[in-house]
XYZ file of C-alpha atoms in Angstrom:
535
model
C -3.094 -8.059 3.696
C -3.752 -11.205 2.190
C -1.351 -13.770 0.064
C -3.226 -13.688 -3.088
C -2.857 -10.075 -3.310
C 1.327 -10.414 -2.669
C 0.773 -13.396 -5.368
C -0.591 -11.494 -7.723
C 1.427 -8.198 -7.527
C 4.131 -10.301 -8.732
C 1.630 -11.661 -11.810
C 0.815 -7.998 -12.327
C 4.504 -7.004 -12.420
C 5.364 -9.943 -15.054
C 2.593 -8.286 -17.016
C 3.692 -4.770 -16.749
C 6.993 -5.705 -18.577
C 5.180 -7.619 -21.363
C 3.009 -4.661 -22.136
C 5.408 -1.576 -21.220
C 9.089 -3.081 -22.087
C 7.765 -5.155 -25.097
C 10.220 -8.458 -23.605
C 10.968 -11.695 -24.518
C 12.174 -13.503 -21.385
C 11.506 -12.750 -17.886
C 13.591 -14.116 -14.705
C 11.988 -14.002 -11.709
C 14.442 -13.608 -8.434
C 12.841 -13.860 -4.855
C 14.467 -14.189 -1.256
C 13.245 -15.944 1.476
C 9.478 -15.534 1.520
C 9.500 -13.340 -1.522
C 11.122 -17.258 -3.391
C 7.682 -18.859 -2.025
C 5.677 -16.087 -3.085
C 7.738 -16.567 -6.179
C 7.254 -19.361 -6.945
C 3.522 -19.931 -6.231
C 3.091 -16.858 -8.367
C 5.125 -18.249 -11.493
C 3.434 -21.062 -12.810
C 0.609 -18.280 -13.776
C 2.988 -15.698 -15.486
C 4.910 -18.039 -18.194
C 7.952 -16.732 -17.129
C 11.098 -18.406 -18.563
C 13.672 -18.823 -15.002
C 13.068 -18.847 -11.825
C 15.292 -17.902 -8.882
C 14.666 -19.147 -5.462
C 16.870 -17.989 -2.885
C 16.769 -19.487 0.004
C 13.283 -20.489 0.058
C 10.450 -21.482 2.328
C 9.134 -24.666 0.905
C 6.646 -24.411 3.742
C 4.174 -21.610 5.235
C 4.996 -23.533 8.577
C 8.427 -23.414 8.088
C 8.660 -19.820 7.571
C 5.943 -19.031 10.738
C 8.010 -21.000 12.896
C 11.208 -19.490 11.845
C 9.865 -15.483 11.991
C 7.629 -16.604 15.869
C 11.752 -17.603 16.939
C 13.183 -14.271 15.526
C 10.450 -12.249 17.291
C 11.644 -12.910 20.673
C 15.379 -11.913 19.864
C 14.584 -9.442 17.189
C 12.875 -6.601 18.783
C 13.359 -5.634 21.842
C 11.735 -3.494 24.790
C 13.803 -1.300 26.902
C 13.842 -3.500 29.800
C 15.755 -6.158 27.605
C 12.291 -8.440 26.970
C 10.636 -9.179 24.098
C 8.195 -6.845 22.728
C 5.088 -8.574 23.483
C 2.974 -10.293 20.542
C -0.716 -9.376 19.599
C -2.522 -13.065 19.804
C -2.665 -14.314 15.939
C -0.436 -11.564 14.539
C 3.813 -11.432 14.320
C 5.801 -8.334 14.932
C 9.010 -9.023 13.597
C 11.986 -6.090 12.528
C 8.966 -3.055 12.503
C 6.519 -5.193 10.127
C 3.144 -6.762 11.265
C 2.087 -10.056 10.199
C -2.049 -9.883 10.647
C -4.150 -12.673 11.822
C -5.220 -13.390 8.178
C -1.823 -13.528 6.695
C -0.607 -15.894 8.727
C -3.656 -18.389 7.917
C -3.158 -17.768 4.302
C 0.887 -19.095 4.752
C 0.730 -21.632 7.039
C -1.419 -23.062 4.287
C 1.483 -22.566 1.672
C 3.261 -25.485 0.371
C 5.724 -25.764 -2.479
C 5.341 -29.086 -2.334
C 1.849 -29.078 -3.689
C 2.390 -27.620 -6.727
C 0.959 -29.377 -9.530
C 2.576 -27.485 -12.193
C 6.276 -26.572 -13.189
C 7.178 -23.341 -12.423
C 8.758 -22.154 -15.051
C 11.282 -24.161 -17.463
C 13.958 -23.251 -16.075
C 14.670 -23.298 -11.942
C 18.001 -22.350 -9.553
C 17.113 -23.235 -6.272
C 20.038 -21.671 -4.403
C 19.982 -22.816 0.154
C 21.323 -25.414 2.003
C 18.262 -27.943 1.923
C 17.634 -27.877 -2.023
C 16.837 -31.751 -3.096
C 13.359 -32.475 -1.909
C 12.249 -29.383 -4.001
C 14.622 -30.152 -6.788
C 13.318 -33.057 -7.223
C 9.704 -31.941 -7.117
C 10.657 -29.695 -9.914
C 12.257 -32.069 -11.489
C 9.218 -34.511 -11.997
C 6.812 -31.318 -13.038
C 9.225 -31.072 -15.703
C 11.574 -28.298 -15.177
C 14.927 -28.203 -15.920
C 16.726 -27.362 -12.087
C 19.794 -26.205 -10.607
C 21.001 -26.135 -7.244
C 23.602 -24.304 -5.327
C 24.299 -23.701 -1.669
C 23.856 -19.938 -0.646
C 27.075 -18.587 0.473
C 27.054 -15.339 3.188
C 23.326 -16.388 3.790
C 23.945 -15.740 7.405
C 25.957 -12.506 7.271
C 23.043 -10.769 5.060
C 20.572 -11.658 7.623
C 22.790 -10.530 10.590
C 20.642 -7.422 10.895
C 19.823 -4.167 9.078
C 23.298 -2.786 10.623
C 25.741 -5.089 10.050
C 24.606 -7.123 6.841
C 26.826 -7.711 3.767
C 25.599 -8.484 0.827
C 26.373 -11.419 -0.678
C 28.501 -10.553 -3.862
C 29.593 -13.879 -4.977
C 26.021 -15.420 -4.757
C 24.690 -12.907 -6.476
C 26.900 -12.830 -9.405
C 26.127 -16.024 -9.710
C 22.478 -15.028 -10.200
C 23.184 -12.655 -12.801
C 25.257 -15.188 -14.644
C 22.493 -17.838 -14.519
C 19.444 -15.206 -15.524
C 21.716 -14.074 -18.319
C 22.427 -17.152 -19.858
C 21.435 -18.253 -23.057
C 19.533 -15.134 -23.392
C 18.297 -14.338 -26.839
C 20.014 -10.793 -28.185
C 18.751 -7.803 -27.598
C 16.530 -6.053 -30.625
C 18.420 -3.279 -32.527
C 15.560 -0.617 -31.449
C 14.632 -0.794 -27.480
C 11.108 0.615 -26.606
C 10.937 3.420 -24.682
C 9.474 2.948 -21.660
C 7.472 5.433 -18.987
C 10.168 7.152 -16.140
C 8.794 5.801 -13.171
C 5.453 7.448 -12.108
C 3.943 9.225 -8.722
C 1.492 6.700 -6.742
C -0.483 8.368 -4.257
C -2.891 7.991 -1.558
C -5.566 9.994 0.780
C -3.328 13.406 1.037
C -0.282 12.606 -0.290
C 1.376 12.283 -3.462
C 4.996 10.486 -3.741
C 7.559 10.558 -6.789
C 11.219 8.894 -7.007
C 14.014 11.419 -7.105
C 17.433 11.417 -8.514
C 20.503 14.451 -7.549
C 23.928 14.718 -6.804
C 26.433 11.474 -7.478
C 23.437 9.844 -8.620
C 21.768 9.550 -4.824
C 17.807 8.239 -5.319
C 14.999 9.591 -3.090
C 11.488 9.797 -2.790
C 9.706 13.108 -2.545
C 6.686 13.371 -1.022
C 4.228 16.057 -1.032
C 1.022 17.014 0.234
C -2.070 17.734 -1.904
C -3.068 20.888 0.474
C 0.202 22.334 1.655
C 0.105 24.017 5.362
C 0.844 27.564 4.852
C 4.698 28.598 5.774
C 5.515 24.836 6.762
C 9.081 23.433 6.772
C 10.457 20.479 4.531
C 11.506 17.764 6.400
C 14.721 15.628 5.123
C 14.921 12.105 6.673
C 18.564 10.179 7.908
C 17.163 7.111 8.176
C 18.842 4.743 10.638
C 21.815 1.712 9.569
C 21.359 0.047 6.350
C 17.992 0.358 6.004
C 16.272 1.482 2.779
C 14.963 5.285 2.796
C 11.442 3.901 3.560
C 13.037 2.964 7.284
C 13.115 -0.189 9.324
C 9.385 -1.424 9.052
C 8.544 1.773 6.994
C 8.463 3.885 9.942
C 9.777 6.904 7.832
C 7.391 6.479 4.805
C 4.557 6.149 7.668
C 5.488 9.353 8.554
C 6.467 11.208 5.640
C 2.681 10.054 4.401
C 0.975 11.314 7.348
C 3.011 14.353 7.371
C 1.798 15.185 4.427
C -1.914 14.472 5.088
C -1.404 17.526 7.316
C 0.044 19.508 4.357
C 4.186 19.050 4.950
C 6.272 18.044 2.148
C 9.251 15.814 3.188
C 12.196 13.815 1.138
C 13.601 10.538 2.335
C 16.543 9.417 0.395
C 19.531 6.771 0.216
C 23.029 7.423 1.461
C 25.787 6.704 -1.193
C 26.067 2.468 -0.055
C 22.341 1.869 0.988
C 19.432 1.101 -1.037
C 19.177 2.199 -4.620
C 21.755 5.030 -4.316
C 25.443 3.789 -5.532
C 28.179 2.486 -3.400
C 30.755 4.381 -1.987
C 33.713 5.191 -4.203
C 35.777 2.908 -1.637
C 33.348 0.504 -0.644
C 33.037 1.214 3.094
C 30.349 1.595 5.256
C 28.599 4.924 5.337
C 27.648 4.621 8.955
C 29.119 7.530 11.394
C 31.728 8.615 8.368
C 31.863 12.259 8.377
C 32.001 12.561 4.447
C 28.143 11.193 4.329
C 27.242 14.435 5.116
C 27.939 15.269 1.623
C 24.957 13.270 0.683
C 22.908 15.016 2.757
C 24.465 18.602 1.694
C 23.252 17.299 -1.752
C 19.650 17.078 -0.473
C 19.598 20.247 0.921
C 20.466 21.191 -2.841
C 17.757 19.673 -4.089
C 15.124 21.076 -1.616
C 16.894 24.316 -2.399
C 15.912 23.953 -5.897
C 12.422 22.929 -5.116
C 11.200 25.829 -2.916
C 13.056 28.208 0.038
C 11.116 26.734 2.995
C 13.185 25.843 6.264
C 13.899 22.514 6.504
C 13.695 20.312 9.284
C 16.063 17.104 9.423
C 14.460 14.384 11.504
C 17.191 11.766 11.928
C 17.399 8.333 13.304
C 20.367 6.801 14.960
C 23.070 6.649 12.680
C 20.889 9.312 10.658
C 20.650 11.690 13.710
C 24.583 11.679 14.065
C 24.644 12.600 10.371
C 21.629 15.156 11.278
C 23.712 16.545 14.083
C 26.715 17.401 11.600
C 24.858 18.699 9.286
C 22.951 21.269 10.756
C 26.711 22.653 12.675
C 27.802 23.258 8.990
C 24.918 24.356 7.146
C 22.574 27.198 7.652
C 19.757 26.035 5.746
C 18.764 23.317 8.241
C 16.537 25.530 10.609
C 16.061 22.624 13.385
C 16.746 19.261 14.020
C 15.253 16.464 15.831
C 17.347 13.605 16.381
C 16.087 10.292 17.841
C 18.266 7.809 20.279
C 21.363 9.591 19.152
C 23.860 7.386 20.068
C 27.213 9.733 20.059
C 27.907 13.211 19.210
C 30.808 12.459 17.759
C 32.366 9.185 16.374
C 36.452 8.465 17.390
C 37.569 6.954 13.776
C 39.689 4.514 15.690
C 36.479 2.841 16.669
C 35.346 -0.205 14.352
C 31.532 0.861 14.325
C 30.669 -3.205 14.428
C 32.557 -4.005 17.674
C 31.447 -0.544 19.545
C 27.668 -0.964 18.846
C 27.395 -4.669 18.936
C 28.983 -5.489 22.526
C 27.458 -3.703 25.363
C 30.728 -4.712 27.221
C 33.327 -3.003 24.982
C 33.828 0.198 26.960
C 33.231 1.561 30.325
C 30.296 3.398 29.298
C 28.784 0.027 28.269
C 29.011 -1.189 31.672
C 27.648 1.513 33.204
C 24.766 1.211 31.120
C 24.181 -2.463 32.067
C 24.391 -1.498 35.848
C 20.840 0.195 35.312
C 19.279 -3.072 34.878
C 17.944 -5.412 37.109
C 18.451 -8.420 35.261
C 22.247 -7.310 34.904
C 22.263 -7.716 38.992
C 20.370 -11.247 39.186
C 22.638 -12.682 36.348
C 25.517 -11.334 39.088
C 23.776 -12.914 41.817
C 23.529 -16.346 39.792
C 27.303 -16.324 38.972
C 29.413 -14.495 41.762
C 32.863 -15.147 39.942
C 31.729 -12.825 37.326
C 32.020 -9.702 39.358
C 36.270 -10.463 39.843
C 36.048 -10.913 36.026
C 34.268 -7.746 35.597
C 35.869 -5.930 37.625
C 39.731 -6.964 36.235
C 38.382 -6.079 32.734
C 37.109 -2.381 34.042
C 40.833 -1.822 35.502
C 42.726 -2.801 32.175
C 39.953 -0.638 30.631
C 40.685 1.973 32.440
C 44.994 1.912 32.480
C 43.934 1.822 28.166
C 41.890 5.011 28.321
C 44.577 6.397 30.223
C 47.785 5.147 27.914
C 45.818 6.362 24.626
C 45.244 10.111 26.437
C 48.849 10.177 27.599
C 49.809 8.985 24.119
C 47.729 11.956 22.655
C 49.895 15.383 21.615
C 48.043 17.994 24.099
C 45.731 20.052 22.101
C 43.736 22.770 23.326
C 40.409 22.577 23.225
C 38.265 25.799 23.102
C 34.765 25.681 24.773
C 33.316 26.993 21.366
C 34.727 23.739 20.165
C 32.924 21.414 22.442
C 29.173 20.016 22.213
C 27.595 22.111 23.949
C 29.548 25.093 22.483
C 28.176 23.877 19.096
C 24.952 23.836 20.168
C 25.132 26.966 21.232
C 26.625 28.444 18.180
C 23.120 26.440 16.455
C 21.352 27.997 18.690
C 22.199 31.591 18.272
C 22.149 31.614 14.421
C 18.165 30.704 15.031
C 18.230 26.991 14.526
C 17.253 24.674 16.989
C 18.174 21.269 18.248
C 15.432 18.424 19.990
C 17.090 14.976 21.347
C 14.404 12.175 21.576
C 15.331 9.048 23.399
C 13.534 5.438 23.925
C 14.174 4.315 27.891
C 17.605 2.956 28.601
C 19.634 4.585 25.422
C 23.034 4.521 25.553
C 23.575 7.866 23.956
C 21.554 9.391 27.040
C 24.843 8.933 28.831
C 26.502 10.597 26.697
C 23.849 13.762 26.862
C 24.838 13.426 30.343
C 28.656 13.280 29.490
C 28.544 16.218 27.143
C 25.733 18.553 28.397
C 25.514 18.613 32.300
C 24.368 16.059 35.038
C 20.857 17.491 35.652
C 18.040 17.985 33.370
C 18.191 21.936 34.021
C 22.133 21.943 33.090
C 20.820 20.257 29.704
C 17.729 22.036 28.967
C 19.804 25.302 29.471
C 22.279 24.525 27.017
C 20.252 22.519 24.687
C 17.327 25.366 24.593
C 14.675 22.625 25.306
C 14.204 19.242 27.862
C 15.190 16.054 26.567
C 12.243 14.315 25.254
C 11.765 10.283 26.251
C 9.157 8.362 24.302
C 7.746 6.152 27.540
C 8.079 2.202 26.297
C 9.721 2.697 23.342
C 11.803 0.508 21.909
C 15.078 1.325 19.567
C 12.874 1.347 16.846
C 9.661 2.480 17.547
C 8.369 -0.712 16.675
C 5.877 -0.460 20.252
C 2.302 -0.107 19.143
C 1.831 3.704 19.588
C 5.545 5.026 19.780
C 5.272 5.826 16.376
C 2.436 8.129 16.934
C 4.306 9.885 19.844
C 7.120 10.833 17.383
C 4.639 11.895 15.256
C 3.164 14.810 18.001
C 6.453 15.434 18.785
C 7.486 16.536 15.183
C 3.997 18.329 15.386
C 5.563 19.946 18.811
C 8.662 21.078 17.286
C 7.138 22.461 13.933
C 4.969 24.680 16.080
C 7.308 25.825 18.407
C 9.659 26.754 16.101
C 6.787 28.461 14.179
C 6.487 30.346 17.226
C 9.775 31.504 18.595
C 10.883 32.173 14.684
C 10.733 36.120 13.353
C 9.936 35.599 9.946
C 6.307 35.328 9.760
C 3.983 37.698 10.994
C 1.128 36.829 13.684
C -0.858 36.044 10.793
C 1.079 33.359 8.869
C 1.281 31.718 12.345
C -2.095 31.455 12.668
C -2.786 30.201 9.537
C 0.373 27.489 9.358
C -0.926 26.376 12.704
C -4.840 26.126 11.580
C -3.607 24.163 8.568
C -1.952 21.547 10.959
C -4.997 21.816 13.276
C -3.508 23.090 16.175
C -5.985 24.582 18.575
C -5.315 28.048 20.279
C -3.598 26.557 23.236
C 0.138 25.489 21.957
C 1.165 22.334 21.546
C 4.294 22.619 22.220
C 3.345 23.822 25.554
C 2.016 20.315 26.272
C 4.629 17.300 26.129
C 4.462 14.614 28.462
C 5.526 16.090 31.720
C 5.789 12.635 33.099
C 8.260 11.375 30.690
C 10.793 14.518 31.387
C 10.041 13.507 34.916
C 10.880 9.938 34.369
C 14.141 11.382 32.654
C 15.371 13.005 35.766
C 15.032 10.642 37.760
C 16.764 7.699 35.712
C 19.099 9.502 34.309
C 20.057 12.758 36.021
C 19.060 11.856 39.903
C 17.765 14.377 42.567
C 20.424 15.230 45.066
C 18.470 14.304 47.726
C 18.090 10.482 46.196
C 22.168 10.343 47.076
């Protein structure tokens, strides 16, 4: 990737609406680097405003910012940074190559020897040195500070979006803007793009939820369609893309698959009252309304591959609905989510329950920052006792209920499991949600492979994210794995159809599924469930 070609997309883009909407006036709006790109792009397309939010009047500027982020950003299992191909910048899943980053550290705003456009809003909290540079090119510029800046760049969990600033946009793009014509032009619905193997559309079903479908130009005979739950806030295309990697290269080996938007995220509309849809029961409506549309589409088995948040949601849906054949959910964090729980202060602070501290006692830097600072382990410790006497008053303050063994997680995984449908848990190192595998299905691998049907599967130097050159690749096999073994174990197709839906993915005669990495199941046991020999 180069900057001229992110330049000129946005040239082509100002060109598309001149030729297909048949417009007057164009506003361009960019963020962050999309402002710079903005900007150097703008002077070219005679646009008529210009929105810079929170811009980069420097390539340097914005390289040393993202090289910062990188070290806190992603991390690696054992709490480091993920380490950083020489020239290039991993940062939140995307990949910065060597000559990107030459192309923007030569970037400056401040070089531009033309106005951008006529009019400019420069919206940030350092605004005057490019003001005024706009302001001599001969462009009529207004500033503003950017309020909830940092709370929208908190992370893809946790950010808000900045409603005040951005109505402010809309009422700056919109003013003075000449009427509409009495006849609009009818422009093209939104087209497929494509690539080697795959074809994707955009989607629109149920409350007005927007997806992408993507299918393969040689389907596999008797293959599955896989739904997506991607993970937080993120868009349907997943944090750094991971899911539209997938869903691409699943479909070079001939399975269809739909990522989507919950009802709050992306381009699907917000919830009726305005909360987060993270670990709320009722998303799994939206994904209900998927299943409808697959159901429309074809009657192959579906396969929900969830993420996170999105494998909670996948969990829950496949208890309730007997379309969803099998399941593979990655670094599940809970089975189930108390709704006295605020979902901000549980995931963000390691420290809030005793489960957190438990998890922290696996690591060796937890230990050394003990060693450095003795009088923590009195503080520690006082916190774990009122803890504890809380856990304790909210149980006694609980009306007894019984609670049946069908009712429990493993008992729902084993109804799953005897309707035909199947269930694989795939974890990074150091998860918290393995502890609560370990809480909910047995202290040993055996105890959890029994009830689960199949060994808990650890992706070896993961991170959260599968942001780890190559951990992305594992997942892939391992939806390859499942696909086949399901294909296997399921008595619907004859020996035939096998065959052929496993030559189409070009499995060889020996089964995959037959080969997953023995050492990391091995490396499970021993972290997670210990030998009783090791004490």
């Amino acid at each position: 990737m180069r900057a001229e070609i992110l330049v000129g997309a946005i040239t082509r883009a100002v060109r598309y609406l001149r030729a297909e909407a048949c417009v007057d006036e164009i506003v361009v709006v960019g963020l962050r680097l999309g402002a710079t790109l903005a900007a150097l792009s703008a002077a070219a397309s005679s646009i008529d405003r210009l929105v810079l939010l929170a811009p980069f009047t420097s390539g340097h500027a914005y390289l040393r910012e993202m090289r910062l982020r990188s070290r806190t950003v992603d991390r690696l299992p054992t709490d480091e940074p993920i380490p950083q191909t020489p020239g290039d910048i991993l940062l939140g899943g995307f990949r910065l190559g060597p000559a990107l980053v030459a192309d923007l550290s030569a970037v400056d705003l401040m070089a531009i020897t033309h106005a951008p456009a006529p009019n400019v809003l420069i919206v940030g909290s350092d605004t005057a040195q490019l003001s005024r540079r706009y302001e001599e090119l001969g462009s009529r510029v207004t500033s503003a500070p950017f309020a909830g800046l940092a709370q929208l760049l908190i992370g893809d969990l946790f950010s808000e979006t900045p409603k005040d600033t951005f109505e402010a946009v809309v009422t700056y793009a919109c003013a003075d803007a000449k009427p509409a014509s009495a006849v609009s032009p009818t422009v093209r619905a939104a087209g497929a793009i494509g690539g080697p193997g795959w074809t994707e559309a955009p989607v629109r079903f149920g409350v007005g939820l927007v997806g992408t479908l993507c299918r393969p130009d040689r389907p596999a005979a008797n293959a599955p369609t896989i739904l997506f739950l991607g993970s937080g806030r993120n868009a349907r295309s997943g944090r750094g893309r991971q899911i539209a990697i997938l869903a691409r290269r699943l479909a070079r080996s001939g399975i269809r698959s739909l990522r989507f938007d919950l009802c709050g995220i992306g381009d699907s509309p917000d919830r009726q009252d305005g909360s987060s849809p993270l670990y709320a029961l009722d998303a799994v409506e939206d994904v209900r309304a998927a299943l409808n549309y697959l159901d429309e589409l074809s009657s192959a088995p579906i396969l929900v591959v969830g993420f996170c948040s999105g494998a909670f949601l996948g969990f829950h849906a496949i208890q309730g609905d007997h379309r969803i054949r099998s399941a593979i959910l990655f670094n599940l964090y809970c089975f189930d989510w108390n709704p006295l729980y605020d979902v901000e202060t549980k995931i963000r602070n390691p420290y809030w329950g005793i489960s957190g501290y438990a998890n922290e006692a696996k690591k060796v830097s937890s230990w050394l920052a003990l060693l450095r600072n003795p009088q923590r382990i009195s503080d520690i410790a006082a916190k774990l006792v009122r803890l504890t006497v809380r856990s304790l008053k909210k149980i006694a303050s609980v009306p007894f209920k019984a609670v049946y063994a069908e009712d429990t997680v493993a008992g729902r995984i084993g109804r799953i499991r005897r309707r035909g449908a199947s269930l694989t848990l795939v974890f990074s190192p150091n998860e918290p949600g393995l502890m609560e595998v370990h809480a909910k299905l047995g202290r040993t691998p055996s105890d959890v492979e029994r009830k689960l049907g199949r060994p808990v599967i650890m992706i070896e130097q993961a991170d959260h994210n599968l942001t780890v050159d190559g951990t992305l690749d594992k997942f892939y096999e391992i939806i390859l794995e499942s696909i086949e073994c399901d294909c296997e174990r399921t008595a619907e197709g004859s020996e035939n159809e096998i065959k052929s839906f496993k030559y189409s993915l070009g499995f060889s005669g020996q089964s995959r599924s037959r080969n997953l990495d023995h050492a990391a199941h091995q490396a499970l046991r021993s972290d997670i469930w210990p030998h009783p020999e090791a004490g």
